[in-house]
Amino acid sequence: MKIYQPTEELRPYVRYFWVLESDKPFSVLTFPIGCPMIIFHKKTPLYIPELDKSQSQFTISGQVNFPAHIQSDGRLEMIVAVFYPHTIGMFIDTPPSAFYNLEISGYDIENRQVNEIAQRIFDCKIAKECIDKLEDFLTSKIRPVLNISRVGLTIDTLLRAPFTSVSALADSACLCKRQYERVFRETVGMNPKEYARIVSFQKALCLMQRGESSYAGIAAECGYSDQSHFIRSFKQLSGYTPEALIKQCTPYSDLFTNPA
């Protein structure tokens, strides 16, 4: 896998790009990462057993609250843009709430500009040139709006303290609780309480990734009511208890790790 950092202008909106080519079949367990993605498959798309479907050649991957296995038949070449939790809607003119818990075809949103950039990327032979074309398109679509800023600030709060109440988040966004929940859901793709659950899970993964082994300590730092609550929620989002997951793979937090 090769990572590409976005241009300075795109950095407030795009976390990073990655390119992966593989000629070996594989099956990998994935977790909710809290960040939507746009995926371009130049060869065979990935298959997701939990959804009983393959991704589209041009896929928009939304916020999810379940683990999934992704499978490749060994003919894989994919280019991926990973967005911040609240920014993808600005680039595709579609609210992320429309693809909650879904992997949809980018062609289904019927956006001519989005379809055109997909075709340019499929026509391009060199990965870096594909990233450059995608960056040019995304840069042309930057239109900062108040709600993106409001929600972004509250997400920063959640990343620091996932246990922050929805009422406190709404106050910091200068919105009533009902308005805030609606704006958050439209901008991020799920309600704030559910998203906070994803953040807590990812933060727990991050602590485990760093070698933390006290589940009571992880529970306290990530905002769980107790160790039992932590283990129960962790299993719902990963399919494993923390102890069982460590035996399967090395814990890794996508949300709290920025690859170089």
Coordinates of C-alpha atoms in Angstrom, one line a residue, residues 3-246:
I3 CA 0.0 6.6 1.0
Y4 CA -0.4 10.0 -0.5
Q5 CA -0.9 13.1 1.6
P6 CA -3.3 15.7 0.3
T7 CA -2.3 19.2 -0.8
E8 CA -2.4 21.9 1.8
E9 CA -5.7 23.3 0.5
L10 CA -7.4 19.9 0.9
R11 CA -5.9 18.9 4.3
P12 CA -8.8 20.3 6.3
Y13 CA -11.2 18.0 4.3
V14 CA -9.2 14.9 3.1
R15 CA -7.2 12.8 5.6
Y16 CA -5.1 10.9 3.0
F17 CA -5.2 8.9 -0.2
W18 CA -4.0 5.4 -0.6
V19 CA -3.3 3.0 -3.5
L20 CA -3.2 -0.8 -3.2
E21 CA -2.3 -3.4 -5.8
S22 CA -2.3 -7.1 -5.0
D23 CA -2.1 -10.3 -7.1
K24 CA -2.8 -12.6 -4.1
P25 CA -6.3 -13.5 -2.8
F26 CA -7.0 -12.4 0.7
S27 CA -9.8 -11.9 3.3
V28 CA -9.4 -9.2 5.9
L29 CA -11.6 -8.2 8.8
T30 CA -12.4 -4.5 8.9
F31 CA -14.1 -2.3 11.5
P32 CA -16.1 0.9 11.6
I33 CA -13.4 3.6 11.2
G34 CA -15.6 6.7 11.4
C35 CA -14.5 8.2 8.1
P36 CA -16.2 7.8 4.7
M37 CA -14.3 6.9 1.6
I38 CA -14.5 7.1 -2.2
I39 CA -13.0 4.0 -3.9
F40 CA -12.0 3.4 -7.5
H41 CA -11.4 -0.2 -8.5
K42 CA -9.4 -0.5 -11.7
K43 CA -9.6 -4.3 -11.5
T44 CA -11.9 -6.7 -9.6
P45 CA -13.8 -5.0 -6.8
L46 CA -13.8 -6.3 -3.3
Y47 CA -16.5 -8.6 -2.1
I48 CA -18.2 -8.0 1.3
P49 CA -19.9 -11.2 2.6
E50 CA -21.9 -9.3 5.3
L51 CA -23.6 -7.3 2.6
D52 CA -23.6 -10.3 0.1
K53 CA -22.4 -8.0 -2.6
S54 CA -19.3 -6.7 -4.3
Q55 CA -18.3 -3.1 -4.3
S56 CA -19.0 -1.1 -7.4
Q57 CA -16.0 -0.2 -9.7
F58 CA -16.7 3.3 -8.3
T59 CA -17.8 3.0 -4.7
I60 CA -18.8 5.5 -2.0
S61 CA -18.4 3.9 1.4
G62 CA -20.5 5.5 4.2
Q63 CA -20.4 5.4 7.9
V64 CA -21.0 1.9 9.3
N65 CA -21.7 0.4 12.7
F66 CA -20.7 -3.2 12.0
P67 CA -17.5 -5.2 11.3
A68 CA -17.1 -6.8 7.8
H69 CA -14.7 -9.1 6.0
I70 CA -13.5 -7.8 2.7
Q71 CA -12.3 -10.4 0.1
S72 CA -10.2 -10.1 -3.0
D73 CA -9.8 -12.7 -5.7
G74 CA -6.2 -11.6 -6.3
R75 CA -6.8 -9.1 -9.1
L76 CA -6.8 -5.9 -7.1
E77 CA -5.9 -2.3 -8.0
M78 CA -7.7 0.4 -6.0
I79 CA -7.4 4.1 -5.4
V80 CA -9.0 5.4 -2.3
A81 CA -9.7 8.9 -0.8
V82 CA -10.3 8.9 3.0
F83 CA -12.3 11.9 4.2
Y84 CA -12.8 13.5 7.6
P85 CA -16.0 12.3 9.2
H86 CA -18.0 15.5 8.2
T87 CA -16.6 16.6 4.8
I88 CA -17.5 14.1 2.0
G89 CA -20.9 15.6 1.3
M90 CA -19.4 18.9 0.1
F91 CA -17.6 17.0 -2.7
I92 CA -20.4 14.8 -4.0
D93 CA -23.4 17.1 -3.3
T94 CA -25.1 14.3 -1.5
P95 CA -25.7 14.1 2.3
P96 CA -23.8 11.2 3.9
S97 CA -27.0 10.2 5.7
A98 CA -28.1 8.8 2.2
F99 CA -25.5 6.1 2.4
Y100 CA -25.5 5.2 6.1
N101 CA -24.4 1.5 6.6
L102 CA -24.1 1.2 2.8
E103 CA -21.6 0.8 0.1
I104 CA -23.2 2.5 -2.9
S105 CA -22.2 3.0 -6.5
G106 CA -20.9 6.5 -7.1
Y107 CA -22.9 6.4 -10.4
D108 CA -26.1 6.1 -8.4
I109 CA -26.0 9.6 -7.1
E110 CA -26.2 10.8 -10.7
N111 CA -23.7 13.6 -10.4
R112 CA -22.2 14.4 -13.8
Q113 CA -19.0 16.0 -12.4
V114 CA -18.4 13.1 -10.1
N115 CA -19.0 10.6 -12.9
E116 CA -16.6 12.5 -15.1
I117 CA -13.7 12.4 -12.6
A118 CA -14.3 8.7 -12.1
Q119 CA -13.9 8.1 -15.8
R120 CA -10.7 10.2 -15.9
I121 CA -9.3 8.1 -13.1
F122 CA -10.2 4.9 -14.9
D123 CA -8.5 6.2 -18.1
C124 CA -5.4 7.1 -16.2
K125 CA -2.5 4.6 -16.1
I126 CA -0.2 6.0 -13.4
A127 CA -1.4 6.1 -9.8
K128 CA 0.2 9.4 -8.9
E129 CA -1.5 11.0 -11.9
C130 CA -4.8 9.6 -10.8
I131 CA -4.3 11.1 -7.4
D132 CA -3.4 14.5 -9.0
K133 CA -6.6 14.4 -11.1
L134 CA -8.7 13.5 -8.1
E135 CA -7.1 16.3 -6.1
D136 CA -7.8 18.9 -8.8
F137 CA -11.5 17.9 -8.8
L138 CA -11.8 17.9 -5.0
T139 CA -10.1 21.3 -4.8
S140 CA -12.6 22.7 -7.3
K141 CA -15.4 21.6 -5.1
I142 CA -14.3 23.2 -1.8
R143 CA -17.2 25.3 -0.5
P144 CA -16.8 25.8 3.2
V145 CA -20.2 26.2 4.9
L146 CA -21.1 27.0 8.5
N147 CA -22.5 23.6 9.4
I148 CA -19.3 21.8 8.3
S149 CA -17.3 24.1 10.6
R150 CA -19.8 23.6 13.4
V151 CA -19.8 19.9 13.2
G152 CA -16.1 19.7 12.7
L153 CA -15.5 21.5 15.9
T154 CA -17.7 19.1 17.8
I155 CA -16.0 16.1 16.3
D156 CA -12.7 17.5 17.5
T157 CA -14.3 17.6 21.0
L158 CA -15.5 13.9 20.6
L159 CA -12.0 12.8 19.5
R160 CA -10.6 14.2 22.8
A161 CA -13.5 13.2 25.0
P162 CA -16.0 10.7 23.4
F163 CA -18.1 10.8 26.5
T164 CA -19.1 14.5 25.9
S165 CA -22.9 14.8 26.1
V166 CA -24.9 15.7 23.0
S167 CA -26.3 18.7 24.8
A168 CA -22.8 20.0 25.4
L169 CA -21.9 19.4 21.8
A170 CA -25.0 21.2 20.7
D171 CA -24.2 24.2 22.9
S172 CA -20.7 24.5 21.5
A173 CA -22.2 24.4 18.0
C174 CA -24.6 27.2 18.9
L175 CA -27.6 25.0 18.1
C176 CA -30.4 23.5 20.0
K177 CA -30.1 19.8 20.6
R178 CA -32.7 18.8 18.0
Q179 CA -31.1 21.1 15.3
Y180 CA -27.6 19.8 16.2
E181 CA -28.7 16.2 15.9
R182 CA -30.3 16.8 12.5
V183 CA -27.3 18.7 11.2
F184 CA -24.8 16.2 12.5
R185 CA -26.7 13.3 11.0
E186 CA -26.9 15.0 7.6
T187 CA -23.2 16.0 7.6
V188 CA -21.6 12.9 9.2
G189 CA -24.1 10.2 8.2
M190 CA -25.1 9.0 11.7
N191 CA -26.4 10.6 14.9
P192 CA -23.9 12.0 17.3
K193 CA -24.4 9.4 20.0
E194 CA -23.8 6.6 17.6
Y195 CA -20.7 8.3 16.2
A196 CA -19.4 8.9 19.7
R197 CA -19.6 5.1 20.1
I198 CA -17.4 4.6 17.0
V199 CA -14.9 7.1 18.4
S200 CA -14.7 5.4 21.8
F201 CA -14.1 2.1 20.0
Q202 CA -11.4 3.5 17.8
K203 CA -9.8 5.2 20.8
A204 CA -9.8 1.9 22.6
L205 CA -8.1 0.3 19.5
C206 CA -5.5 3.1 19.6
L207 CA -4.7 2.4 23.3
M208 CA -4.4 -1.3 22.6
Q209 CA -2.2 -0.5 19.6
R210 CA 0.1 1.4 21.9
G211 CA 0.3 -1.5 24.3
E212 CA -2.3 -0.7 26.9
S213 CA -3.5 -3.9 28.5
S214 CA -5.7 -2.8 31.4
Y215 CA -9.2 -3.0 30.1
A216 CA -10.5 -1.1 33.1
G217 CA -8.1 1.7 32.3
I218 CA -9.1 1.7 28.6
A219 CA -12.8 1.7 29.6
A220 CA -12.2 4.8 31.9
E221 CA -10.2 6.7 29.3
C222 CA -12.6 6.0 26.4
G223 CA -15.8 7.0 28.3
Y224 CA -17.3 3.5 28.9
S225 CA -19.3 3.2 32.2
D226 CA -17.2 0.2 33.2
Q227 CA -15.1 -2.7 31.9
S228 CA -18.1 -4.9 31.0
H229 CA -19.6 -2.1 29.0
F230 CA -16.3 -1.6 27.1
I231 CA -16.0 -5.3 26.3
R232 CA -19.7 -5.6 25.2
S233 CA -19.5 -2.6 22.9
F234 CA -16.1 -3.6 21.5
K235 CA -17.5 -7.0 20.5
Q236 CA -20.5 -5.4 18.8
L237 CA -18.2 -3.3 16.6
S238 CA -15.4 -5.7 16.0
G239 CA -17.0 -9.1 16.3
Y240 CA -14.4 -10.1 19.0
T241 CA -13.8 -9.3 22.6
P242 CA -10.6 -7.3 23.1
E243 CA -8.7 -10.4 24.3
A244 CA -9.9 -12.5 21.3
L245 CA -9.0 -9.8 18.8
I246 CA -5.4 -9.6 20.0

